CSV table of N, CA and C in Angstrom, one decimal:
chain,number,residue,atom,x,y,z
A,3,MET,N,18.6,28.0,-1.6
A,3,MET,CA,18.9,27.5,-0.3
A,3,MET,C,19.1,28.7,0.7
A,4,LEU,N,19.7,29.7,0.1
A,4,LEU,CA,20.0,30.9,1.0
A,4,LEU,C,18.7,31.5,1.5
A,5,GLU,N,17.7,31.5,0.6
A,5,GLU,CA,16.4,32.1,1.0
A,5,GLU,C,15.7,31.2,2.1
A,6,LEU,N,15.9,29.9,2.1
A,6,LEU,CA,15.3,29.1,3.1
A,6,LEU,C,15.8,29.4,4.5
A,7,ASP,N,17.1,29.8,4.6
A,7,ASP,CA,17.6,30.2,5.9
A,7,ASP,C,16.9,31.3,6.5
A,8,LYS,N,16.2,32.1,5.8
A,8,LYS,CA,15.4,33.2,6.3
A,8,LYS,C,14.0,32.8,6.7
A,9,ARG,N,13.6,31.6,6.3
A,9,ARG,CA,12.3,31.0,6.6
A,9,ARG,C,12.4,29.9,7.5
A,10,THR,N,12.4,30.1,8.8
A,10,THR,CA,12.5,29.0,9.8
A,10,THR,C,11.4,28.0,9.7
A,11,ASP,N,10.2,28.5,9.2
A,11,ASP,CA,9.1,27.5,9.1
A,11,ASP,C,9.3,26.5,8.0
A,12,ARG,N,10.3,26.8,7.1
A,12,ARG,CA,10.6,25.9,6.0
A,12,ARG,C,11.8,25.0,6.3
A,13,ILE,N,12.5,25.2,7.4
A,13,ILE,CA,13.6,24.3,7.8
A,13,ILE,C,13.1,23.2,8.7
A,14,LEU,N,13.3,22.0,8.2
A,14,LEU,CA,12.8,20.8,9.0
A,14,LEU,C,13.9,20.1,9.6
A,15,PRO,N,13.7,19.2,10.6
A,15,PRO,CA,14.8,18.5,11.2
A,15,PRO,C,15.4,17.5,10.3
A,16,ASN,N,14.7,17.2,9.2
A,16,ASN,CA,15.3,16.1,8.3
A,16,ASN,C,15.3,16.6,6.8
A,17,GLY,N,15.2,17.9,6.6
A,17,GLY,CA,15.3,18.5,5.2
A,17,GLY,C,14.7,19.9,5.2
A,18,TRP,N,14.1,20.2,4.0
A,18,TRP,CA,13.5,21.5,3.8
A,18,TRP,C,12.2,21.4,3.1
A,19,CYS,N,11.3,22.4,3.4
A,19,CYS,CA,10.1,22.5,2.7
A,19,CYS,C,10.3,23.5,1.6
A,20,LEU,N,10.0,23.1,0.3
A,20,LEU,CA,10.2,24.0,-0.8
A,20,LEU,C,8.9,24.7,-1.3
A,21,LEU,N,7.9,24.7,-0.4
A,21,LEU,CA,6.6,25.3,-0.7
A,21,LEU,C,6.9,26.8,-0.9
A,22,PRO,N,6.3,27.4,-2.0
A,22,PRO,CA,6.5,28.8,-2.2
A,22,PRO,C,6.1,29.6,-0.9
A,23,PRO,N,6.8,30.7,-0.7
A,23,PRO,CA,6.5,31.5,0.6
A,23,PRO,C,5.1,32.0,0.8
A,24,ARG,N,4.4,32.2,-0.2
A,24,ARG,CA,3.0,32.7,-0.1
A,24,ARG,C,2.0,31.6,0.1
A,25,GLN,N,2.4,30.4,0.0
A,25,GLN,CA,1.5,29.3,0.1
A,25,GLN,C,1.6,28.7,1.5
A,26,ALA,N,0.4,28.2,2.0
A,26,ALA,CA,0.4,27.6,3.3
A,26,ALA,C,0.3,26.1,3.1
A,27,CYS,N,0.8,25.3,4.0
A,27,CYS,CA,0.8,23.9,3.9
A,27,CYS,C,-0.5,23.4,4.6
A,28,ASP,N,-1.2,22.5,3.9
A,28,ASP,CA,-2.4,21.9,4.6
A,28,ASP,C,-2.2,20.4,4.8
A,29,LYS,N,-1.0,19.9,4.7
A,29,LYS,CA,-0.7,18.5,4.8
A,29,LYS,C,-0.4,18.1,6.3
A,30,GLY,N,-0.2,19.0,7.1
A,30,GLY,CA,0.1,18.7,8.5
A,30,GLY,C,1.6,18.2,8.6
A,31,ASN,N,1.7,17.0,9.0
A,31,ASN,CA,3.1,16.4,9.2
A,31,ASN,C,3.4,15.3,8.2
A,32,ALA,N,3.0,15.5,6.9
A,32,ALA,CA,3.1,14.5,5.9
A,32,ALA,C,4.3,14.9,4.9
A,33,CYS,N,5.3,15.5,5.5
A,33,CYS,CA,6.4,16.0,4.6
A,33,CYS,C,7.1,14.9,3.9
A,34,LEU,N,7.3,13.7,4.4
A,34,LEU,CA,8.0,12.7,3.8
A,34,LEU,C,7.5,12.3,2.5
A,35,THR,N,6.2,12.4,2.3
A,35,THR,CA,5.6,12.0,1.0
A,35,THR,C,5.1,13.2,0.2
A,36,CYS,N,5.6,14.3,0.5
A,36,CYS,CA,5.2,15.5,-0.2
A,36,CYS,C,6.2,15.9,-1.2
A,37,ASP,N,5.8,16.3,-2.4
A,37,ASP,CA,6.7,16.6,-3.5
A,37,ASP,C,7.4,17.9,-3.3
A,38,LYS,N,7.1,18.6,-2.2
A,38,LYS,CA,7.7,19.9,-1.9
A,38,LYS,C,8.8,19.7,-0.8
A,39,PHE,N,9.0,18.4,-0.4
A,39,PHE,CA,10.0,18.1,0.6
A,39,PHE,C,11.3,17.8,-0.1
A,40,ALA,N,12.4,18.3,0.4
A,40,ALA,CA,13.7,18.1,-0.1
A,40,ALA,C,14.7,17.8,1.0
A,41,THR,N,15.7,17.0,0.8
A,41,THR,CA,16.7,16.6,1.8
A,41,THR,C,18.0,16.3,1.1
A,42,ASP,N,19.0,16.2,1.8
A,42,ASP,CA,20.3,15.7,1.3
A,42,ASP,C,21.0,14.8,2.2
A,43,ALA,N,22.2,14.4,1.8
A,43,ALA,CA,22.9,13.4,2.6
A,43,ALA,C,23.3,13.9,4.0
A,44,SER,N,23.4,15.2,4.2
A,44,SER,CA,23.7,15.7,5.5
A,44,SER,C,22.7,15.3,6.6
A,45,PHE,N,21.5,15.0,6.1
A,45,PHE,CA,20.4,14.6,7.0
A,45,PHE,C,20.2,13.1,7.2
A,46,LEU,N,21.1,12.3,6.6
A,46,LEU,CA,21.0,10.8,6.7
A,46,LEU,C,21.0,10.3,8.2
A,47,PRO,N,21.8,10.8,9.1
A,47,PRO,CA,21.7,10.3,10.5
A,47,PRO,C,20.3,10.6,11.1
A,48,GLU,N,19.7,11.7,10.8
A,48,GLU,CA,18.4,12.1,11.4
A,48,GLU,C,17.3,11.2,10.7
A,49,LEU,N,17.4,11.0,9.4
A,49,LEU,CA,16.5,10.2,8.7
A,49,LEU,C,16.5,8.7,9.1
A,50,ARG,N,17.7,8.2,9.3
A,50,ARG,CA,17.8,6.8,9.9
A,50,ARG,C,17.3,6.7,11.2
A,51,THR,N,17.5,7.7,12.1
A,51,THR,CA,17.0,7.7,13.4
A,51,THR,C,15.4,7.7,13.4
A,52,GLN,N,14.9,8.6,12.5
A,52,GLN,CA,13.5,8.7,12.4
A,52,GLN,C,12.9,7.4,11.9
A,53,GLN,N,13.5,6.7,10.9
A,53,GLN,CA,13.0,5.4,10.4
A,53,GLN,C,13.0,4.4,11.6
A,54,HIS,N,14.1,4.4,12.3
A,54,HIS,CA,14.2,3.4,13.5
A,54,HIS,C,13.1,3.7,14.5
A,55,HIS,N,12.9,5.0,14.8
A,55,HIS,CA,11.8,5.3,15.8
A,55,HIS,C,10.4,5.0,15.3
A,56,THR,N,10.2,5.2,14.0
A,56,THR,CA,8.9,4.9,13.4
A,56,THR,C,8.6,3.4,13.5
A,57,LEU,N,9.6,2.6,13.2
A,57,LEU,CA,9.4,1.1,13.3
A,57,LEU,C,9.2,0.7,14.8
A,58,GLN,N,9.9,1.3,15.7
A,58,GLN,CA,9.7,1.0,17.1
A,58,GLN,C,8.3,1.4,17.5
A,59,LEU,N,7.8,2.6,17.1
A,59,LEU,CA,6.5,3.0,17.4
A,59,LEU,C,5.4,2.1,16.9
A,60,ILE,N,5.6,1.6,15.6
A,60,ILE,CA,4.7,0.7,15.0
A,60,ILE,C,4.6,-0.6,15.8
A,61,ASP,N,5.8,-1.1,16.2
A,61,ASP,CA,5.8,-2.4,17.0
A,61,ASP,C,5.1,-2.2,18.4
A,62,GLU,N,5.4,-1.1,19.0
A,62,GLU,CA,4.9,-0.8,20.4
A,62,GLU,C,3.3,-0.7,20.3
A,63,ARG,N,2.8,0.1,19.3
A,63,ARG,CA,1.4,0.3,19.2
A,63,ARG,C,0.7,-1.0,18.7
A,64,ARG,N,1.3,-1.8,17.9
A,64,ARG,CA,0.7,-3.1,17.5
A,64,ARG,C,0.6,-4.0,18.8
A,65,GLN,N,1.6,-4.1,19.6
A,65,GLN,CA,1.6,-4.9,20.8
A,65,GLN,C,0.6,-4.4,21.8
A,66,ALA,N,0.5,-3.0,21.9
A,66,ALA,CA,-0.5,-2.5,22.8
A,66,ALA,C,-1.9,-2.8,22.3
A,67,PHE,N,-2.1,-2.7,21.0
A,67,PHE,CA,-3.5,-3.0,20.4
A,67,PHE,C,-3.8,-4.4,20.7
A,68,ALA,N,-2.9,-5.3,20.5
A,68,ALA,CA,-3.1,-6.8,20.7
A,68,ALA,C,-3.4,-7.0,22.1
A,69,ALA,N,-2.7,-6.4,23.0
A,69,ALA,CA,-2.9,-6.6,24.5
A,69,ALA,C,-4.3,-6.1,24.9
A,70,ARG,N,-4.7,-5.0,24.3
A,70,ARG,CA,-6.0,-4.3,24.7
A,70,ARG,C,-7.2,-5.1,24.0
A,71,THR,N,-7.1,-5.5,22.8
A,71,THR,CA,-8.2,-6.1,22.1
A,71,THR,C,-8.2,-7.6,21.9
A,72,GLY,N,-7.0,-8.2,22.1
A,72,GLY,CA,-6.8,-9.6,21.8
A,72,GLY,C,-6.7,-10.0,20.4
A,73,GLN,N,-6.6,-9.0,19.5
A,73,GLN,CA,-6.5,-9.2,18.1
A,73,GLN,C,-5.3,-8.4,17.5
A,74,GLU,N,-4.8,-8.9,16.4
A,74,GLU,CA,-3.7,-8.1,15.7
A,74,GLU,C,-4.3,-6.9,15.0
A,75,MET,N,-3.5,-5.8,15.0
A,75,MET,CA,-4.0,-4.7,14.2
A,75,MET,C,-3.9,-5.0,12.7
A,76,SER,N,-5.0,-4.7,12.1
A,76,SER,CA,-5.1,-5.1,10.6
A,76,SER,C,-4.3,-4.1,9.8
A,77,PRO,N,-3.8,-4.5,8.7
A,77,PRO,CA,-3.0,-3.6,7.8
A,77,PRO,C,-3.7,-2.4,7.3
A,78,ASP,N,-5.1,-2.5,7.3
A,78,ASP,CA,-5.9,-1.4,6.8
A,78,ASP,C,-6.3,-0.4,7.9
A,79,ASN,N,-5.8,-0.6,9.1
A,79,ASN,CA,-6.0,0.3,10.2
A,79,ASN,C,-5.4,1.7,9.7
A,80,VAL,N,-6.2,2.8,9.9
A,80,VAL,CA,-5.8,4.1,9.4
A,80,VAL,C,-4.4,4.5,10.0
A,81,TRP,N,-4.3,4.3,11.3
A,81,TRP,CA,-3.0,4.8,12.0
A,81,TRP,C,-1.9,3.9,11.4
A,82,LEU,N,-2.0,2.6,11.4
A,82,LEU,CA,-0.9,1.7,10.9
A,82,LEU,C,-0.6,2.0,9.5
A,83,ALA,N,-1.6,2.2,8.6
A,83,ALA,CA,-1.3,2.5,7.2
A,83,ALA,C,-0.5,3.8,7.1
A,84,GLY,N,-0.8,4.8,7.9
A,84,GLY,CA,-0.1,6.1,7.8
A,84,GLY,C,1.4,5.9,8.3
A,85,ARG,N,1.6,5.2,9.4
A,85,ARG,CA,2.9,5.0,9.8
A,85,ARG,C,3.8,4.1,8.9
A,86,THR,N,3.1,3.1,8.3
A,86,THR,CA,3.8,2.2,7.3
A,86,THR,C,4.2,3.0,6.1
A,87,GLN,N,3.3,3.9,5.7
A,87,GLN,CA,3.7,4.8,4.6
A,87,GLN,C,4.9,5.7,4.9
A,88,GLU,N,4.9,6.2,6.1
A,88,GLU,CA,6.0,7.0,6.6
A,88,GLU,C,7.3,6.2,6.6
A,89,HIS,N,7.2,5.0,7.1
A,89,HIS,CA,8.4,4.1,7.2
A,89,HIS,C,8.9,3.8,5.8
A,90,ASP,N,8.0,3.5,4.9
A,90,ASP,CA,8.4,3.2,3.5
A,90,ASP,C,9.0,4.4,2.8
A,91,ALA,N,8.4,5.6,3.0
A,91,ALA,CA,9.0,6.8,2.5
A,91,ALA,C,10.4,7.1,3.0
A,92,LEU,N,10.6,6.9,4.3
A,92,LEU,CA,11.9,7.1,4.8
A,92,LEU,C,12.9,6.1,4.2
A,93,GLY,N,12.5,4.8,4.0
A,93,GLY,CA,13.4,3.9,3.4
A,93,GLY,C,13.8,4.3,2.0
A,94,ARG,N,12.8,4.8,1.2
A,94,ARG,CA,13.1,5.2,-0.2
A,94,ARG,C,14.0,6.5,-0.2
A,95,ILE,N,13.7,7.4,0.7
A,95,ILE,CA,14.6,8.6,0.8
A,95,ILE,C,16.0,8.2,1.1
A,96,ILE,N,16.2,7.3,2.1
A,96,ILE,CA,17.5,6.9,2.6
A,96,ILE,C,18.2,6.2,1.4
A,97,ASP,N,17.5,5.2,0.8
A,97,ASP,CA,18.1,4.5,-0.4
A,97,ASP,C,18.5,5.5,-1.5
A,98,THR,N,17.7,6.4,-1.8
A,98,THR,CA,18.0,7.4,-2.8
A,98,THR,C,19.2,8.2,-2.5
A,99,LEU,N,19.3,8.7,-1.2
A,99,LEU,CA,20.4,9.5,-0.8
A,99,LEU,C,21.7,8.6,-0.7
A,100,GLU,N,21.6,7.4,-0.3
A,100,GLU,CA,22.8,6.5,-0.3
A,100,GLU,C,23.3,6.3,-1.7
A,101,GLN,N,22.4,6.1,-2.7
A,101,GLN,CA,22.8,5.8,-4.0
A,101,GLN,C,23.4,7.0,-4.7
A,102,THR,N,22.8,8.2,-4.5
A,102,THR,CA,23.3,9.4,-5.1
A,102,THR,C,24.6,9.9,-4.4
A,103,GLY,N,24.7,9.5,-3.1
A,103,GLY,CA,25.9,9.9,-2.4
A,103,GLY,C,27.1,9.2,-2.8
A,104,HIS,N,27.0,8.0,-3.4
A,104,HIS,CA,28.2,7.3,-3.9
A,104,HIS,C,28.6,7.7,-5.3
A,105,ARG,N,27.8,8.4,-6.0
A,105,ARG,CA,28.2,8.9,-7.3
A,105,ARG,C,29.0,10.1,-7.2
A,106,THR,N,30.0,10.2,-8.0
A,106,THR,CA,30.9,11.3,-8.0
A,106,THR,C,30.3,12.6,-8.6
A,107,ASP,N,29.3,12.4,-9.5
A,107,ASP,CA,28.8,13.6,-10.1
A,107,ASP,C,27.6,14.3,-9.3
A,108,SER,N,27.2,13.7,-8.2
A,108,SER,CA,26.1,14.2,-7.5
A,108,SER,C,26.5,15.4,-6.6
A,109,ASP,N,27.7,15.4,-6.1
A,109,ASP,CA,28.2,16.5,-5.2
A,109,ASP,C,27.3,16.7,-4.1
A,110,GLY,N,26.6,15.7,-3.6
A,110,GLY,CA,25.8,15.9,-2.4
A,110,GLY,C,24.5,16.7,-2.6
A,111,ARG,N,24.1,16.8,-3.8
A,111,ARG,CA,22.9,17.6,-4.1
A,111,ARG,C,21.7,17.1,-3.4
A,112,ALA,N,20.7,18.0,-3.2
A,112,ALA,CA,19.5,17.7,-2.5
A,112,ALA,C,18.6,16.8,-3.4
A,113,VAL,N,17.9,15.9,-2.7
A,113,VAL,CA,16.9,15.0,-3.4
A,113,VAL,C,15.5,15.5,-3.1
A,114,ARG,N,14.8,15.8,-4.1
A,114,ARG,CA,13.5,16.4,-3.9
A,114,ARG,C,12.4,15.3,-4.2
A,115,GLY,N,11.5,15.2,-3.2
A,115,GLY,CA,10.3,14.3,-3.4
A,115,GLY,C,10.7,12.9,-3.4
A,116,ALA,N,11.8,12.5,-2.7
A,116,ALA,CA,12.2,11.1,-2.7
A,116,ALA,C,11.2,10.1,-2.1
A,117,GLY,N,10.4,10.6,-1.2
A,117,GLY,CA,9.5,9.7,-0.6
A,117,GLY,C,8.1,9.7,-1.2
A,118,VAL,N,7.9,10.4,-2.3
A,118,VAL,CA,6.6,10.5,-3.0
A,118,VAL,C,6.2,9.2,-3.5
A,119,ALA,N,7.1,8.4,-3.9
A,119,ALA,CA,6.7,7.1,-4.5
A,119,ALA,C,6.0,6.2,-3.4
A,120,ALA,N,6.3,6.4,-2.2
A,120,ALA,CA,5.6,5.6,-1.1
A,120,ALA,C,4.1,6.1,-1.1
A,121,ARG,N,3.9,7.3,-1.3
A,121,ARG,CA,2.5,7.8,-1.3
A,121,ARG,C,1.8,7.3,-2.5
A,122,THR,N,2.4,7.4,-3.7
A,122,THR,CA,1.7,7.0,-4.9
A,122,THR,C,1.5,5.5,-4.9
A,123,ASP,N,2.5,4.7,-4.4
A,123,ASP,CA,2.3,3.2,-4.3
A,123,ASP,C,1.2,2.9,-3.4
A,124,ALA,N,1.0,3.6,-2.3
A,124,ALA,CA,0.0,3.3,-1.3
A,124,ALA,C,-1.4,3.6,-2.0
A,125,LEU,N,-1.4,4.7,-2.7
A,125,LEU,CA,-2.7,5.1,-3.4
A,125,LEU,C,-3.1,4.1,-4.5
A,126,ALA,N,-2.1,3.7,-5.2
A,126,ALA,CA,-2.3,2.7,-6.3
A,126,ALA,C,-2.9,1.4,-5.7
A,127,ALA,N,-2.3,1.0,-4.6
A,127,ALA,CA,-2.7,-0.3,-4.0
A,127,ALA,C,-4.2,-0.1,-3.4
A,128,GLU,N,-4.5,1.1,-2.9
A,128,GLU,CA,-5.8,1.4,-2.4
A,128,GLU,C,-6.8,1.3,-3.5
A,129,HIS,N,-6.5,1.9,-4.6
A,129,HIS,CA,-7.4,2.0,-5.8
A,129,HIS,C,-7.6,0.6,-6.4
A,130,GLU,N,-6.5,-0.2,-6.4
A,130,GLU,CA,-6.6,-1.6,-6.8
A,130,GLU,C,-7.5,-2.4,-6.0
A,131,GLN,N,-7.5,-2.2,-4.6
A,131,GLN,CA,-8.4,-2.9,-3.7
A,131,GLN,C,-9.8,-2.5,-4.0
A,132,GLU,N,-10.1,-1.3,-4.3
A,132,GLU,CA,-11.4,-0.8,-4.5
A,132,GLU,C,-12.0,-1.4,-5.8
A,133,ARG,N,-11.2,-1.6,-6.8
A,133,ARG,CA,-11.6,-2.2,-8.1
A,133,ARG,C,-12.0,-3.7,-8.0
A,134,ARG,N,-11.4,-4.4,-7.0
A,134,ARG,CA,-11.7,-5.8,-6.9
A,134,ARG,C,-13.1,-6.0,-6.3
A,135,PRO,N,-13.8,-7.0,-6.9
A,135,PRO,CA,-15.2,-7.2,-6.4
A,135,PRO,C,-15.2,-7.9,-5.1
């Protein structure tokens, strides 16, 4: 963690990027579902705020889409699928931090890759849809 303080590009508003210093990130803003993302309970307020804002953004964009097109945005819409995945990842991260935060043996340790399950669940569902005739 001391080394991360020297790397401002690895300090995020909701955690840290644990990508090795000589590697570059090609994921853009997909930190929540990256296995190199780590966070701890000190970021819970920011994570909760981010989850709330993500849900607000989803609601606003769905309403705008319906007003513009007269149809509901389908769940397989690329933008909606990405935001839903982010919201799910945030929920899993928050749940994990809340669960580990109540255990006396955790001492507030960082949780690494807590949102990865949201990415793998979404990929598994996508592959399952492709297999169906």
